[in-house]
């Protein structure tokens, strides 16, 4: 789905100033509770008012729940977890520069 698929003119929520492409790009941050309070509220408001984005969000939410149920009993190997944490740390450092 693109911003053009949104039910709004130009794909932007005039009240929050949040456009559909931003919402869809950040939906996993929203699902994981990794956003600031202000950003969370903007995304929530957009989803409350935009049917196409809400539909996409619902699909992502269902996919995440399915993966969690399917992998719940398995734990990632320690080496893989360490590599992921190292990569996240590197990315955060690069972003903060």
Coordinates of N, CA, C and O in Angstrom, one line a residue:
X1 N 0.9 -1.2 0.0 CA 0.0 0.0 0.0 C 0.9 1.2 0.0 O 1.9 1.3 0.7
X2 N 0.5 2.2 -0.7 CA 1.3 3.5 -0.8 C 0.4 4.6 -0.2 O -0.8 4.4 0.0
X3 N 1.0 5.8 0.0 CA 0.3 6.9 0.5 C -0.9 7.2 -0.4 O -1.9 7.7 0.0
X4 N -0.8 7.0 -1.7 CA -1.9 7.2 -2.7 C -3.1 6.3 -2.5 O -4.2 6.6 -2.9
X5 N -2.9 5.2 -1.8 CA -4.0 4.3 -1.5 C -4.8 4.7 -0.3 O -5.8 4.1 0.0
X6 N -4.4 5.7 0.4 CA -5.0 6.1 1.6 C -6.3 6.8 1.2 O -6.5 7.3 0.2
X7 N -7.3 6.7 2.2 CA -8.6 7.4 2.0 C -8.5 8.9 2.0 O -9.5 9.6 1.7
X8 N -7.4 9.5 2.4 CA -7.3 10.9 2.5 C -6.6 11.5 1.3 O -5.8 10.9 0.6
X9 N -6.9 12.8 1.1 CA -6.3 13.5 0.0 C -4.8 13.6 0.3 O -4.4 14.1 1.3
X10 N -4.0 13.1 -0.6 CA -2.5 13.2 -0.4 C -2.0 12.2 0.6 O -0.8 12.2 0.9
X11 N -2.9 11.4 1.2 CA -2.4 10.4 2.1 C -1.9 11.0 3.5 O -1.2 10.4 4.2
X12 N -2.4 12.2 3.8 CA -1.9 12.9 5.0 C -3.1 13.2 5.9 O -4.1 13.6 5.5
X13 N -2.9 13.0 7.2 CA -3.9 13.3 8.2 C -3.7 14.8 8.6 O -2.7 15.1 9.2
X14 N -4.7 15.6 8.2 CA -4.5 17.0 8.5 C -4.4 17.4 10.0 O -3.7 18.3 10.4
X15 N -5.1 16.6 10.9 CA -5.1 16.9 12.3 C -3.7 16.6 12.9 O -3.2 17.3 13.7
X16 N -3.1 15.4 12.6 CA -1.8 15.1 13.2 C -0.6 15.4 12.3 O 0.5 15.4 12.8
X17 N -0.8 15.6 11.1 CA 0.3 15.9 10.1 C 1.0 14.6 9.8 O 2.1 14.7 9.3
X18 N 0.5 13.5 10.1 CA 1.2 12.2 9.9 C 0.7 11.6 8.6 O -0.5 11.5 8.4
X19 N 1.6 11.3 7.6 CA 1.1 10.8 6.4 C 1.2 9.2 6.4 O 1.8 8.6 7.3
X20 N 0.5 8.6 5.5 CA 0.3 7.2 5.5 C 1.7 6.5 5.3 O 1.9 5.4 5.9
X21 N 2.5 7.0 4.5 CA 3.8 6.3 4.3 C 4.6 6.3 5.6 O 5.3 5.3 5.9
X22 N 4.6 7.3 6.4 CA 5.3 7.3 7.7 C 4.6 6.3 8.6 O 5.3 5.6 9.3
X23 N 3.3 6.3 8.6 CA 2.6 5.3 9.5 C 3.0 3.9 9.1 O 3.4 3.1 10.0
X24 N 3.0 3.6 7.9 CA 3.3 2.2 7.4 C 4.7 1.9 7.6 O 5.1 0.7 7.9
X25 N 5.6 2.9 7.5 CA 7.0 2.6 7.7 C 7.4 2.4 9.1 O 8.3 1.6 9.4
X26 N 6.6 2.9 10.0 CA 6.9 2.8 11.5 C 5.9 1.9 12.2 O 6.0 1.9 13.5
X27 N 5.1 1.1 11.5 CA 4.1 0.3 12.2 C 4.7 -0.7 13.2 O 4.1 -0.9 14.2
X28 N 5.9 -1.3 12.8 CA 6.5 -2.3 13.8 C 7.0 -1.6 15.0 O 6.9 -2.2 16.1
X29 N 7.5 -0.4 14.9 CA 7.9 0.4 16.1 C 6.7 0.6 17.0 O 6.7 0.5 18.2
X30 N 5.5 0.9 16.4 CA 4.3 1.1 17.1 C 3.8 -0.2 17.8 O 3.5 -0.2 19.0
X31 N 3.9 -1.3 17.0 CA 3.4 -2.6 17.5 C 4.3 -3.0 18.7 O 3.8 -3.6 19.7
X32 N 5.6 -2.7 18.7 CA 6.6 -3.1 19.7 C 6.7 -2.1 20.9 O 7.4 -2.4 21.8
X33 N 5.9 -1.0 20.8 CA 6.0 0.0 21.9 C 7.3 0.7 22.0 O 7.8 1.0 23.0
X34 N 7.9 0.9 20.8 CA 9.3 1.5 20.8 C 9.3 3.0 20.4 O 10.3 3.5 19.9
X35 N 8.1 3.6 20.5 CA 8.0 5.0 20.0 C 7.8 5.9 21.3 O 7.4 5.5 22.3
X36 N 8.1 7.2 21.0 CA 7.8 8.2 22.1 C 6.3 8.3 22.3 O 5.5 7.8 21.4
X37 N 5.9 8.8 23.4 CA 4.5 9.0 23.7 C 3.8 9.8 22.6 O 2.7 9.5 22.1
X38 N 4.5 10.9 22.2 CA 3.9 11.8 21.2 C 3.7 11.1 19.8 O 2.7 11.2 19.2
X39 N 4.8 10.3 19.4 CA 4.7 9.6 18.1 C 3.7 8.5 18.2 O 2.9 8.3 17.2
X40 N 3.6 7.8 19.4 CA 2.6 6.8 19.5 C 1.2 7.4 19.4 O 0.3 6.8 18.7
X41 N 0.9 8.5 19.9 CA -0.4 9.2 19.9 C -0.7 9.6 18.4 O -1.8 9.4 17.9
X42 N 0.3 10.1 17.7 CA 0.1 10.5 16.3 C -0.3 9.3 15.4 O -1.2 9.3 14.6
X43 N 0.5 8.2 15.6 CA 0.2 7.0 14.8 C -1.2 6.4 15.2 O -2.0 6.1 14.3
X44 N -1.5 6.4 16.5 CA -2.8 5.9 16.9 C -3.9 6.7 16.3 O -4.9 6.2 15.9
X45 N -3.8 8.0 16.4 CA -4.8 8.9 15.8 C -5.0 8.7 14.3 O -6.1 8.6 13.8
X46 N -3.9 8.5 13.6 CA -3.9 8.3 12.2 C -4.7 6.9 11.9 O -5.5 6.9 11.1
X47 N -4.3 5.9 12.7 CA -4.9 4.6 12.5 C -6.4 4.7 12.8 O -7.2 4.0 12.1
X48 N -6.8 5.5 13.8 CA -8.2 5.6 14.1 C -9.0 6.2 13.0 O -10.2 6.0 12.9
X49 N -8.4 7.0 12.2 CA -9.1 7.8 11.1 C -8.8 7.3 9.7 O -9.5 7.8 8.8
X50 N -7.9 6.4 9.5 CA -7.5 6.0 8.2 C -7.8 4.5 8.0 O -7.0 3.7 8.4
X51 N -8.8 4.2 7.3 CA -9.2 2.8 7.1 C -8.1 1.9 6.4 O -7.8 0.8 6.9
X52 N -7.5 2.4 5.3 CA -6.5 1.6 4.6 C -5.3 1.3 5.5 O -4.7 0.2 5.5
X53 N -4.8 2.3 6.2 CA -3.7 2.1 7.1 C -4.0 1.2 8.3 O -3.2 0.3 8.7
X54 N -5.3 1.3 8.8 CA -5.7 0.4 9.9 C -5.7 -1.0 9.4 O -5.3 -1.9 10.1
X55 N -6.2 -1.2 8.2 CA -6.2 -2.6 7.6 C -4.8 -3.1 7.5 O -4.6 -4.3 7.8
X56 N -3.9 -2.3 7.0 CA -2.5 -2.8 6.9 C -1.9 -3.1 8.3 O -1.2 -4.1 8.5
X57 N -2.2 -2.2 9.3 CA -1.8 -2.4 10.7 C -2.3 -3.7 11.2 O -1.6 -4.5 11.8
X58 N -3.6 -4.0 11.0 CA -4.2 -5.2 11.5 C -3.5 -6.4 10.9 O -3.3 -7.4 11.6
X59 N -3.1 -6.4 9.6 CA -2.4 -7.5 9.0 C -1.1 -7.7 9.6 O -0.7 -8.8 9.9
X60 N -0.3 -6.6 9.8 CA 1.0 -6.7 10.5 C 0.9 -7.2 11.9 O 1.7 -8.0 12.4
X61 N -0.2 -6.8 12.6 CA -0.4 -7.2 14.0 C -0.7 -8.7 14.0 O -0.1 -9.5 14.8
X62 N -1.5 -9.2 13.1 CA -1.8 -10.6 13.0 C -0.5 -11.4 12.6 O -0.3 -12.5 13.2
X63 N 0.3 -10.9 11.7 CA 1.5 -11.6 11.3 C 2.4 -11.7 12.5 O 3.0 -12.8 12.8
X64 N 2.6 -10.6 13.2 CA 3.5 -10.7 14.4 C 3.0 -11.7 15.5 O 3.8 -12.4 16.1
X65 N 1.7 -11.7 15.7 CA 1.1 -12.7 16.6 C 1.3 -14.1 16.2 O 1.6 -15.0 17.0
X66 N 1.2 -14.3 14.9 CA 1.4 -15.7 14.3 C 2.8 -16.1 14.5 O 3.1 -17.3 15.0
X67 N 3.8 -15.2 14.2 CA 5.2 -15.6 14.4 C 5.5 -15.9 15.9 O 6.2 -16.8 16.2
X68 N 4.9 -15.0 16.8 CA 5.2 -15.2 18.2 C 4.6 -16.6 18.6 O 5.3 -17.3 19.4
X69 N 3.4 -16.9 18.2 CA 2.9 -18.2 18.6 C 3.7 -19.4 18.0 O 3.9 -20.4 18.7
X70 N 4.1 -19.3 16.8 CA 4.8 -20.3 16.1 C 6.2 -20.5 16.7 O 6.8 -21.7 16.7
X71 N 6.8 -19.5 17.2 CA 8.2 -19.6 17.7 C 8.4 -19.5 19.2 O 9.5 -19.4 19.7
X72 N 7.2 -19.5 19.8 CA 7.2 -19.3 21.3 C 8.1 -20.3 22.1 O 8.8 -19.9 23.0
X73 N 8.1 -21.5 21.6 CA 8.8 -22.5 22.4 C 10.3 -22.6 22.0 O 11.1 -23.3 22.7
X74 N 10.7 -21.9 21.0 CA 12.1 -22.0 20.5 C 12.8 -20.7 20.9 O 12.3 -19.6 20.9
X75 N 14.1 -20.8 21.3 CA 14.9 -19.7 21.6 C 16.0 -19.6 20.6 O 16.6 -20.6 20.2
X76 N 16.3 -18.3 20.3 CA 17.4 -18.1 19.3 C 18.7 -18.5 19.9 O 18.9 -18.4 21.2
X77 N 19.6 -19.1 19.1 CA 21.0 -19.5 19.7 C 21.7 -18.2 20.2 O 21.5 -17.1 19.8
X78 N 22.5 -18.5 21.2 CA 23.2 -17.4 21.9 C 24.0 -16.6 20.9 O 24.1 -15.3 21.0
X79 N 24.7 -17.2 20.0 CA 25.6 -16.5 19.0 C 24.7 -15.6 18.2 O 25.1 -14.5 17.9
X80 N 23.6 -16.1 17.7 CA 22.7 -15.2 16.9 C 22.2 -14.0 17.7 O 22.2 -12.9 17.2
X81 N 21.8 -14.2 18.9 CA 21.3 -13.1 19.8 C 22.4 -12.1 19.9 O 22.2 -10.9 19.9
X82 N 23.7 -12.6 20.2 CA 24.8 -11.7 20.3 C 25.1 -10.9 19.1 O 25.3 -9.7 19.1
X83 N 25.0 -11.5 17.9 CA 25.2 -10.8 16.6 C 24.1 -9.7 16.4 O 24.4 -8.6 16.0
X84 N 22.9 -10.1 16.8 CA 21.8 -9.1 16.6 C 22.0 -7.9 17.5 O 21.9 -6.7 17.1
X85 N 22.3 -8.1 18.8 CA 22.5 -7.1 19.7 C 23.7 -6.2 19.2 O 23.6 -5.0 19.3
X86 N 24.8 -6.8 18.8 CA 25.9 -6.0 18.3 C 25.5 -5.2 17.1 O 25.9 -4.0 17.0
X87 N 24.8 -5.7 16.2 CA 24.3 -5.0 15.0 C 23.4 -3.8 15.4 O 23.6 -2.7 14.9
X88 N 22.5 -4.0 16.3 CA 21.6 -2.9 16.8 C 22.5 -1.8 17.4 O 22.2 -0.7 17.2
X89 N 23.4 -2.2 18.2 CA 24.3 -1.3 18.9 C 25.1 -0.4 17.9 O 25.2 0.8 18.0
X90 N 25.6 -1.1 16.8 CA 26.3 -0.4 15.8 C 25.4 0.6 15.1 O 25.8 1.7 14.8
X91 N 24.2 0.2 14.7 CA 23.3 1.0 14.0 C 22.9 2.2 14.9 O 22.8 3.4 14.4
X92 N 22.6 2.0 16.2 CA 22.3 3.1 17.1 C 23.5 4.1 17.1 O 23.3 5.3 17.2
X93 N 24.7 3.6 17.2 CA 25.8 4.5 17.3 C 26.0 5.3 16.0 O 26.2 6.5 16.0
X94 N 25.8 4.6 14.8 CA 25.8 5.3 13.5 C 24.8 6.4 13.4 O 25.0 7.5 12.9
X95 N 23.6 6.1 13.9 CA 22.5 7.1 13.8 C 22.8 8.3 14.8 O 22.5 9.4 14.4
X96 N 23.4 8.0 15.9 CA 23.6 9.1 16.9 C 24.7 10.1 16.5 O 24.9 11.1 17.0
X97 N 25.6 9.6 15.5 CA 26.7 10.5 15.1 C 26.2 11.6 14.3 O 25.5 12.0 13.6

